[in-house]
Coordinates of C-alpha atoms in Angstrom, one line a residue:
X1 CA 0.2 -0.1 0.0
X2 CA 0.8 3.8 -0.4
X3 CA 0.3 6.6 1.5
X4 CA -2.1 7.9 -1.2
X5 CA -4.1 4.7 -1.0
X6 CA -4.1 4.9 2.8
X7 CA -5.7 8.2 2.7
X8 CA -8.1 7.4 0.1
X9 CA -9.4 4.2 1.8
X10 CA -9.7 5.6 5.5
X11 CA -11.9 8.5 4.4
X12 CA -14.6 9.2 7.0
X13 CA -17.0 12.4 6.9
X14 CA -16.0 14.6 9.8
X15 CA -18.9 16.8 11.3
X16 CA -17.2 17.7 14.4
X17 CA -14.2 20.1 14.1
X18 CA -11.9 22.0 16.7
X19 CA -11.4 25.8 16.5
X20 CA -7.9 25.3 15.3
X21 CA -7.4 27.4 12.0
X22 CA -6.0 25.9 9.0
X23 CA -2.5 27.3 8.2
X24 CA -2.3 29.4 4.9
X25 CA 0.4 26.9 3.3
X26 CA -2.0 24.0 3.8
X27 CA -5.0 26.3 2.2
X28 CA -2.7 27.0 -0.8
X29 CA -1.9 23.3 -1.1
X30 CA -5.6 22.5 -1.1
X31 CA -6.3 24.9 -3.4
X32 CA -3.5 24.0 -5.7
X33 CA -4.9 20.4 -5.6
X34 CA -8.4 21.3 -6.5
X35 CA -6.9 23.0 -9.6
X36 CA -4.8 19.9 -10.6
X37 CA -8.4 18.1 -11.1
X38 CA -8.7 16.8 -14.6
X39 CA -11.2 19.4 -16.8
X40 CA -13.2 18.2 -19.5
X41 CA -12.0 19.8 -22.8
X42 CA -9.8 22.1 -20.5
X43 CA -13.0 24.2 -20.2
X44 CA -12.5 24.5 -16.3
X45 CA -16.2 25.1 -15.7
X46 CA -16.1 25.5 -12.1
X47 CA -15.7 28.3 -9.2
X48 CA -15.5 27.9 -5.7
X49 CA -16.6 30.6 -3.3
X50 CA -14.6 30.6 0.0
X51 CA -17.0 31.8 3.1
X52 CA -14.8 33.7 5.4
X53 CA -17.4 36.4 6.5
X54 CA -18.8 35.2 10.1
X55 CA -22.2 36.7 9.4
X56 CA -22.5 35.4 5.8
X57 CA -21.6 31.9 7.1
X58 CA -24.3 31.9 9.4
X59 CA -26.8 33.0 6.6
X60 CA -25.5 30.2 4.5
X61 CA -25.7 27.7 7.1
X62 CA -29.6 28.6 7.7
X63 CA -30.0 27.7 4.1
X64 CA -28.2 24.7 4.7
X65 CA -30.7 23.3 7.2
X66 CA -28.9 24.9 10.1
X67 CA -26.3 22.1 10.2
X68 CA -23.9 23.3 12.8
X69 CA -20.8 22.1 11.0
X70 CA -21.2 24.4 8.1
X71 CA -20.7 27.2 11.0
X72 CA -18.0 25.4 13.0
X73 CA -15.5 24.3 10.3
X74 CA -12.6 26.3 9.9
X75 CA -13.4 26.5 6.1
X76 CA -16.4 26.3 4.3
X77 CA -16.4 26.5 0.7
X78 CA -19.3 26.4 -2.1
X79 CA -18.5 24.6 -5.4
X80 CA -20.3 25.7 -8.2
X81 CA -20.4 24.9 -12.0
X82 CA -19.6 28.1 -14.0
X83 CA -20.3 28.9 -17.6
X84 CA -20.4 32.7 -16.9
X85 CA -16.6 33.0 -17.3
X86 CA -16.7 31.6 -20.6
X87 CA -19.5 34.1 -21.9
X88 CA -17.6 36.8 -20.0
X89 CA -14.6 36.2 -22.2
X90 CA -15.9 34.7 -25.1
X91 CA -19.3 36.3 -25.7
X92 CA -20.4 34.3 -28.8
X93 CA -19.8 31.1 -26.8
X94 CA -22.8 29.0 -27.3
X95 CA -24.2 27.7 -23.7
X96 CA -27.5 26.4 -22.2
X97 CA -27.0 22.9 -23.4
X98 CA -27.6 19.8 -21.1
X99 CA -24.3 18.2 -21.8
X100 CA -22.9 21.5 -20.3
X101 CA -24.5 20.9 -17.0
X102 CA -22.8 17.5 -16.9
X103 CA -19.6 18.7 -17.7
X104 CA -19.8 21.5 -15.0
X105 CA -20.9 19.1 -12.5
X106 CA -18.3 16.5 -13.3
X107 CA -15.6 19.0 -13.4
X108 CA -16.8 20.5 -10.0
X109 CA -17.0 17.0 -8.3
X110 CA -13.4 16.3 -9.4
X111 CA -12.5 19.6 -7.8
X112 CA -14.2 18.8 -4.5
X113 CA -12.8 15.4 -4.2
X114 CA -9.2 16.5 -5.0
X115 CA -9.9 19.3 -2.3
X116 CA -11.2 16.9 0.4
X117 CA -8.2 14.3 -0.5
X118 CA -5.6 17.0 -0.1
X119 CA -7.2 18.1 3.3
X120 CA -7.2 14.7 4.5
X121 CA -3.5 14.0 3.5
X122 CA -2.7 17.0 5.6
X123 CA -4.1 15.6 8.7
X124 CA -7.6 17.5 8.4
X125 CA -11.2 16.2 7.8
X126 CA -14.4 17.2 6.2
X127 CA -17.7 16.5 5.0
X128 CA -19.7 17.3 1.5
X129 CA -22.6 19.4 2.0
X130 CA -25.3 18.9 -0.5
X131 CA -27.8 21.2 1.1
X132 CA -26.6 24.1 -0.7
X133 CA -29.2 23.0 -3.0
X134 CA -32.0 23.6 -0.4
X135 CA -32.5 27.2 -1.3
X136 CA -30.5 27.7 -4.6
X137 CA -32.0 31.0 -5.6
X138 CA -31.7 32.5 -2.3
X139 CA -27.9 31.4 -2.0
X140 CA -27.5 32.7 -5.6
X141 CA -28.5 36.1 -4.2
X142 CA -26.6 35.6 -1.1
X143 CA -23.3 34.9 -2.9
X144 CA -23.9 37.1 -6.1
X145 CA -23.6 34.2 -8.4
X146 CA -24.5 35.3 -11.8
X147 CA -26.3 33.6 -14.6
X148 CA -24.3 30.5 -15.6
X149 CA -23.2 29.7 -12.3
X150 CA -24.8 27.1 -10.2
X151 CA -24.2 25.8 -6.6
X152 CA -23.3 22.3 -6.6
X153 CA -22.2 21.3 -3.1
X154 CA -20.4 22.8 -0.1
X155 CA -17.4 21.4 1.7
X156 CA -16.5 22.0 5.4
X157 CA -12.7 21.5 6.1
X158 CA -11.1 21.6 9.6
X159 CA -9.3 19.6 12.5
X160 CA -11.3 16.6 13.3
X161 CA -12.5 16.6 16.6
X162 CA -14.1 13.1 16.2
X163 CA -13.0 9.7 14.9
X164 CA -15.9 7.9 13.4
X165 CA -15.4 4.4 11.8
X166 CA -15.7 4.5 7.8
X167 CA -19.2 3.5 6.7
X168 CA -19.3 0.1 5.1
X169 CA -19.4 0.2 1.2
X170 CA -21.4 -2.1 -1.0
X171 CA -19.9 -5.5 -1.9
X172 CA -17.5 -4.8 -5.0
X173 CA -19.4 -7.7 -6.8
X174 CA -22.3 -5.4 -7.0
X175 CA -20.5 -2.4 -8.2
X176 CA -17.8 -3.5 -10.7
X177 CA -18.7 -5.6 -13.6
X178 CA -16.7 -6.7 -16.5
X179 CA -18.0 -6.1 -20.0
X180 CA -21.5 -6.2 -19.3
X181 CA -23.8 -4.6 -16.7
X182 CA -25.2 -7.5 -14.3
X183 CA -28.6 -7.1 -13.8
X184 CA -28.9 -10.5 -11.8
X185 CA -27.3 -9.9 -8.3
X186 CA -27.0 -12.3 -5.2
X187 CA -29.8 -11.5 -2.6
X188 CA -27.7 -13.0 0.0
X189 CA -24.9 -10.5 -0.7
X190 CA -27.3 -7.7 0.1
X191 CA -28.8 -9.2 3.0
X192 CA -25.2 -9.5 4.5
X193 CA -24.6 -5.9 3.5
X194 CA -27.8 -4.8 5.0
X195 CA -26.7 -6.4 8.1
X196 CA -23.3 -4.7 8.0
X197 CA -25.2 -1.2 7.5
X198 CA -27.5 -1.8 10.4
X199 CA -24.6 -2.7 12.7
X200 CA -22.9 0.3 11.8
X201 CA -25.8 2.6 12.4
X202 CA -26.7 0.8 15.6
X203 CA -22.8 1.1 17.0
X204 CA -22.5 4.8 15.6
X205 CA -25.7 6.1 17.2
X206 CA -25.7 4.1 20.6
X207 CA -28.8 2.0 19.4
X208 CA -30.7 5.4 18.3
X209 CA -30.5 4.6 14.5
X210 CA -31.5 1.4 13.2
X211 CA -31.8 1.2 9.3
X212 CA -30.4 -0.9 6.7
X213 CA -29.1 0.3 3.3
X214 CA -32.1 -0.8 1.3
X215 CA -34.3 0.7 4.1
X216 CA -32.5 4.1 3.6
X217 CA -32.7 4.1 0.1
X218 CA -36.3 3.2 0.3
X219 CA -36.9 6.4 2.4
X220 CA -34.6 8.7 0.5
X221 CA -36.4 7.7 -2.7
X222 CA -39.7 7.6 -1.8
X223 CA -40.5 11.2 -3.2
X224 CA -38.8 13.6 -5.4
X225 CA -36.0 15.6 -3.9
X226 CA -35.8 19.3 -4.6
X227 CA -38.6 19.6 -7.2
X228 CA -37.8 23.1 -8.0
X229 CA -34.4 22.1 -9.3
X230 CA -35.2 21.9 -12.9
X231 CA -36.8 25.3 -12.7
X232 CA -33.8 26.8 -11.1
X233 CA -31.4 25.4 -13.6
X234 CA -33.2 27.1 -16.2
X235 CA -33.2 30.4 -14.7
X236 CA -29.5 30.1 -14.3
X237 CA -29.3 29.2 -17.9
X238 CA -28.9 25.5 -18.0
X239 CA -30.7 22.9 -19.7
X240 CA -32.4 25.0 -21.7
X241 CA -31.7 22.9 -25.1

């Protein structure tokens, strides 16, 4: 094993942080790692808003469901897909296509993952915040995001004040296929995985949460999440064609 693989395999979401700040050289290293992520067609279709103003951070936290770690982490960044930059410098550029949303989302996700891996390699921890999409129109106004910029997710980064166990992942046989997608899967594998997830939640919460993976998926996918999203994307100039 290599140190890089050790960092990748030991990932845990950290939601409790100390008050210790992140050093400037650490921030610089994380930003450099983010920018080193691959970019489709070299479009570099992302922007990152670093929230340093305490009052603004509290407002953003409120829009993210008042998740305390959004306010407590040493750093909170909002990762955005960004095609405004392209129109700014090349006004005749053609935008609004659905494929561009995919490009922006993928580019931005890769930057986010690079950022977190870099932070973890420095002994820091973090957690991604999908709740920045809870009130996207309000967040656009709050952060002054122009048309062509869409908030995708947030990232808390800081010094960990907890040491949770890694979540058990799906059996490899259920995710890695050779040549063709495998539609028929072993029910026994899923049953065993459900028990592993149930044990994880019971242990992590002291028995306050008892849920299997399939139970969690059933609850999460019982209805449409964020039904306003397509209209919001249209308002920001995405998926128009």
